């Protein structure tokens, strides 16, 4: 049951993510409905004002949280929040520390060669696709160089069918 919930949540997240990329494919009402579904599944949270901020950029830390919750590992976050991170820019005790630690330990996210994660930086669509494919069990053994290898696999799986986006463009919460 947990595996089916994870797959359903991931598929909903993919639909939600890419509906915002191609405005022709989804109206704002559809984005709100998808956000409501992800919220009901406990994958995303809104802001204190009750909005989901669908037009806002999403950060690498926020997407790490989405990945961990979608993977069904959210209960471990509080245990990892006060655990030192392997990334020099992820301070112990921050709201995102546990999420980043778990996502990193599971191989869903990686840092950069300098040993940083850049939790407050915007996340690109190529990075989002990479994390989503890692959640589905694909890893860095895909043939080719990043991000082409992950983009190619996403196309092969039909994830990007009918969607127009620049891989280096930043993802928005919608």
mmCIF file of C-alpha atoms in Angstrom:
data_model
loop_
_atom_site.group_PDB
_atom_site.id
_atom_site.type_symbol
_atom_site.label_atom_id
_atom_site.label_comp_id
_atom_site.label_asym_id
_atom_site.label_seq_id
_atom_site.Cartn_x
_atom_site.Cartn_y
_atom_site.Cartn_z
ATOM 1 C CA UNK A 1 0.000 0.000 0.000
ATOM 2 C CA UNK A 2 2.809 2.396 0.895
ATOM 3 C CA UNK A 3 4.518 1.762 -2.454
ATOM 4 C CA UNK A 4 1.295 2.519 -4.337
ATOM 5 C CA UNK A 5 0.830 5.721 -2.324
ATOM 6 C CA UNK A 6 4.387 6.728 -3.182
ATOM 7 C CA UNK A 7 3.871 6.092 -6.890
ATOM 8 C CA UNK A 8 0.506 7.879 -6.893
ATOM 9 C CA UNK A 9 2.011 10.834 -5.063
ATOM 10 C CA UNK A 10 4.908 10.967 -7.488
ATOM 11 C CA UNK A 11 2.605 10.867 -10.505
ATOM 12 C CA UNK A 12 0.446 13.606 -9.012
ATOM 13 C CA UNK A 13 3.590 15.632 -8.309
ATOM 14 C CA UNK A 14 4.755 15.197 -11.900
ATOM 15 C CA UNK A 15 1.371 16.249 -13.233
ATOM 16 C CA UNK A 16 1.327 19.188 -10.852
ATOM 17 C CA UNK A 17 4.864 20.244 -11.729
ATOM 18 C CA UNK A 18 4.525 20.113 -15.476
ATOM 19 C CA UNK A 19 1.046 21.588 -15.627
ATOM 20 C CA UNK A 20 2.600 24.920 -14.697
ATOM 21 C CA UNK A 21 5.294 24.641 -17.345
ATOM 22 C CA UNK A 22 2.879 24.463 -20.253
ATOM 23 C CA UNK A 23 0.134 27.031 -19.634
ATOM 24 C CA UNK A 24 -1.806 25.723 -22.623
ATOM 25 C CA UNK A 25 -2.179 22.386 -20.845
ATOM 26 C CA UNK A 26 -3.457 23.570 -17.468
ATOM 27 C CA UNK A 27 -5.468 26.453 -16.104
ATOM 28 C CA UNK A 28 -4.732 28.007 -12.699
ATOM 29 C CA UNK A 29 -7.773 26.149 -11.334
ATOM 30 C CA UNK A 30 -6.159 22.831 -12.288
ATOM 31 C CA UNK A 31 -2.956 23.866 -10.523
ATOM 32 C CA UNK A 32 -4.937 24.755 -7.390
ATOM 33 C CA UNK A 33 -6.724 21.390 -7.534
ATOM 34 C CA UNK A 34 -3.403 19.547 -7.897
ATOM 35 C CA UNK A 35 -1.965 21.574 -5.009
ATOM 36 C CA UNK A 36 -4.983 20.645 -2.896
ATOM 37 C CA UNK A 37 -4.459 16.956 -3.709
ATOM 38 C CA UNK A 38 -0.747 17.102 -2.838
ATOM 39 C CA UNK A 39 -1.625 18.959 0.351
ATOM 40 C CA UNK A 40 -4.185 16.305 1.311
ATOM 41 C CA UNK A 41 -1.542 13.617 0.738
ATOM 42 C CA UNK A 42 0.782 15.563 3.058
ATOM 43 C CA UNK A 43 3.367 16.165 0.329
ATOM 44 C CA UNK A 44 3.186 19.956 0.248
ATOM 45 C CA UNK A 45 2.070 22.646 2.639
ATOM 46 C CA UNK A 46 0.674 26.060 1.979
ATOM 47 C CA UNK A 47 1.713 29.335 3.498
ATOM 48 C CA UNK A 48 0.264 30.933 6.633
ATOM 49 C CA UNK A 49 -2.038 33.078 4.481
ATOM 50 C CA UNK A 50 -3.676 29.912 3.109
ATOM 51 C CA UNK A 51 -2.126 30.157 -0.355
ATOM 52 C CA UNK A 52 0.185 27.688 -2.033
ATOM 53 C CA UNK A 53 2.273 30.412 -3.739
ATOM 54 C CA UNK A 54 2.058 28.594 -7.054
ATOM 55 C CA UNK A 55 3.692 31.465 -8.925
ATOM 56 C CA UNK A 56 6.736 31.515 -6.616
ATOM 57 C CA UNK A 57 10.055 29.865 -7.367
ATOM 58 C CA UNK A 58 10.725 26.630 -5.522
ATOM 59 C CA UNK A 59 14.017 26.139 -3.739
ATOM 60 C CA UNK A 60 16.304 23.154 -3.607
ATOM 61 C CA UNK A 61 15.458 22.690 0.099
ATOM 62 C CA UNK A 62 11.713 22.795 -0.555
ATOM 63 C CA UNK A 63 12.025 20.202 -3.300
ATOM 64 C CA UNK A 64 14.176 17.986 -1.067
ATOM 65 C CA UNK A 65 11.268 18.000 1.387
ATOM 66 C CA UNK A 66 8.800 17.073 -1.362
ATOM 67 C CA UNK A 67 11.038 14.181 -2.435
ATOM 68 C CA UNK A 68 11.381 12.822 1.101
ATOM 69 C CA UNK A 69 7.663 13.058 1.847
ATOM 70 C CA UNK A 70 6.739 11.504 -1.525
ATOM 71 C CA UNK A 71 9.128 8.652 -0.742
ATOM 72 C CA UNK A 72 7.283 8.007 2.515
ATOM 73 C CA UNK A 73 10.238 8.951 4.703
ATOM 74 C CA UNK A 74 8.839 12.121 6.273
ATOM 75 C CA UNK A 75 8.589 10.622 9.756
ATOM 76 C CA UNK A 76 12.383 10.519 10.002
ATOM 77 C CA UNK A 77 12.798 14.273 9.454
ATOM 78 C CA UNK A 78 12.695 15.248 13.128
ATOM 79 C CA UNK A 79 15.436 12.712 13.882
ATOM 80 C CA UNK A 80 17.688 14.173 11.206
ATOM 81 C CA UNK A 81 17.035 17.885 11.841
ATOM 82 C CA UNK A 82 19.718 18.122 14.524
ATOM 83 C CA UNK A 83 22.174 15.837 12.761
ATOM 84 C CA UNK A 84 25.125 17.623 11.175
ATOM 85 C CA UNK A 85 24.938 17.669 7.408
ATOM 86 C CA UNK A 86 27.683 16.659 5.019
ATOM 87 C CA UNK A 87 27.048 19.977 3.242
ATOM 88 C CA UNK A 88 28.916 22.982 4.627
ATOM 89 C CA UNK A 89 25.985 25.338 3.971
ATOM 90 C CA UNK A 90 23.275 23.223 5.641
ATOM 91 C CA UNK A 91 23.302 24.289 9.270
ATOM 92 C CA UNK A 92 22.105 21.959 12.007
ATOM 93 C CA UNK A 93 18.609 22.721 13.271
ATOM 94 C CA UNK A 94 17.260 24.653 10.285
ATOM 95 C CA UNK A 95 13.747 23.786 9.030
ATOM 96 C CA UNK A 96 15.265 22.087 5.986
ATOM 97 C CA UNK A 97 18.217 20.261 7.596
ATOM 98 C CA UNK A 98 16.427 16.956 8.187
ATOM 99 C CA UNK A 99 14.850 16.976 4.740
ATOM 100 C CA UNK A 100 18.157 17.647 2.987
ATOM 101 C CA UNK A 101 19.980 15.052 5.106
ATOM 102 C CA UNK A 102 17.429 12.340 4.294
ATOM 103 C CA UNK A 103 17.195 13.250 0.589
ATOM 104 C CA UNK A 104 20.972 13.195 0.356
ATOM 105 C CA UNK A 105 21.342 9.919 2.257
ATOM 106 C CA UNK A 106 18.764 8.304 -0.045
ATOM 107 C CA UNK A 107 20.588 9.608 -3.138
ATOM 108 C CA UNK A 108 17.688 11.796 -4.313
ATOM 109 C CA UNK A 109 19.768 14.995 -4.182
ATOM 110 C CA UNK A 110 23.440 15.806 -4.500
ATOM 111 C CA UNK A 111 25.516 18.799 -3.634
ATOM 112 C CA UNK A 112 28.090 20.522 -5.760
ATOM 113 C CA UNK A 113 31.832 19.840 -6.019
ATOM 114 C CA UNK A 114 32.524 22.497 -3.389
ATOM 115 C CA UNK A 115 30.610 20.448 -0.795
ATOM 116 C CA UNK A 116 27.620 22.766 -0.620
ATOM 117 C CA UNK A 117 23.929 22.119 -1.222
ATOM 118 C CA UNK A 118 22.688 25.705 -1.711
ATOM 119 C CA UNK A 119 19.328 25.089 0.045
ATOM 120 C CA UNK A 120 17.942 28.558 -0.694
ATOM 121 C CA UNK A 121 18.809 28.496 -4.404
ATOM 122 C CA UNK A 122 16.113 28.002 -7.003
ATOM 123 C CA UNK A 123 15.881 24.509 -8.485
ATOM 124 C CA UNK A 124 15.960 24.008 -12.255
ATOM 125 C CA UNK A 125 13.606 21.761 -14.202
ATOM 126 C CA UNK A 126 16.569 19.504 -15.052
ATOM 127 C CA UNK A 127 17.279 19.107 -11.329
ATOM 128 C CA UNK A 128 13.592 18.444 -10.610
ATOM 129 C CA UNK A 129 13.444 15.732 -13.281
ATOM 130 C CA UNK A 130 16.631 14.217 -11.894
ATOM 131 C CA UNK A 131 15.197 14.010 -8.371
ATOM 132 C CA UNK A 132 11.904 12.577 -9.644
ATOM 133 C CA UNK A 133 13.681 9.903 -11.660
ATOM 134 C CA UNK A 134 15.868 9.025 -8.679
ATOM 135 C CA UNK A 135 12.666 8.602 -6.659
ATOM 136 C CA UNK A 136 11.507 6.151 -9.306
ATOM 137 C CA UNK A 137 14.714 4.165 -8.881
ATOM 138 C CA UNK A 138 16.879 5.525 -11.676
ATOM 139 C CA UNK A 139 20.364 6.547 -10.695
ATOM 140 C CA UNK A 140 23.528 8.144 -11.949
ATOM 141 C CA UNK A 141 24.398 5.028 -13.962
ATOM 142 C CA UNK A 142 22.230 6.279 -16.814
ATOM 143 C CA UNK A 143 24.326 6.500 -19.985
ATOM 144 C CA UNK A 144 25.556 9.937 -20.994
ATOM 145 C CA UNK A 145 26.262 13.121 -19.127
ATOM 146 C CA UNK A 146 24.031 15.020 -16.764
ATOM 147 C CA UNK A 147 21.480 16.488 -17.398
ATOM 148 C CA UNK A 148 21.073 14.985 -20.875
ATOM 149 C CA UNK A 149 20.967 11.443 -19.482
ATOM 150 C CA UNK A 150 18.086 12.222 -17.125
ATOM 151 C CA UNK A 151 16.222 14.332 -19.687
ATOM 152 C CA UNK A 152 16.521 11.509 -22.215
ATOM 153 C CA UNK A 153 15.162 8.965 -19.713
ATOM 154 C CA UNK A 154 12.278 11.303 -18.834
ATOM 155 C CA UNK A 155 11.395 11.546 -22.531
ATOM 156 C CA UNK A 156 11.625 7.747 -22.907
ATOM 157 C CA UNK A 157 9.229 7.318 -19.978
ATOM 158 C CA UNK A 158 6.809 9.867 -21.473
ATOM 159 C CA UNK A 159 7.091 12.200 -18.493
ATOM 160 C CA UNK A 160 7.737 15.252 -20.656
ATOM 161 C CA UNK A 161 5.279 14.428 -23.461
ATOM 162 C CA UNK A 162 3.530 17.573 -24.634
ATOM 163 C CA UNK A 163 5.481 19.759 -22.216
ATOM 164 C CA UNK A 164 7.676 22.618 -23.335
ATOM 165 C CA UNK A 165 10.309 23.872 -20.893
ATOM 166 C CA UNK A 166 13.937 24.829 -20.780
ATOM 167 C CA UNK A 167 15.947 22.371 -18.687
ATOM 168 C CA UNK A 168 17.935 25.213 -17.147
ATOM 169 C CA UNK A 169 14.810 27.276 -16.403
ATOM 170 C CA UNK A 170 13.891 27.532 -12.756
ATOM 171 C CA UNK A 171 10.885 25.551 -11.531
ATOM 172 C CA UNK A 172 8.007 27.295 -9.849
ATOM 173 C CA UNK A 173 5.898 25.885 -7.050
ATOM 174 C CA UNK A 174 2.933 25.543 -9.416
#
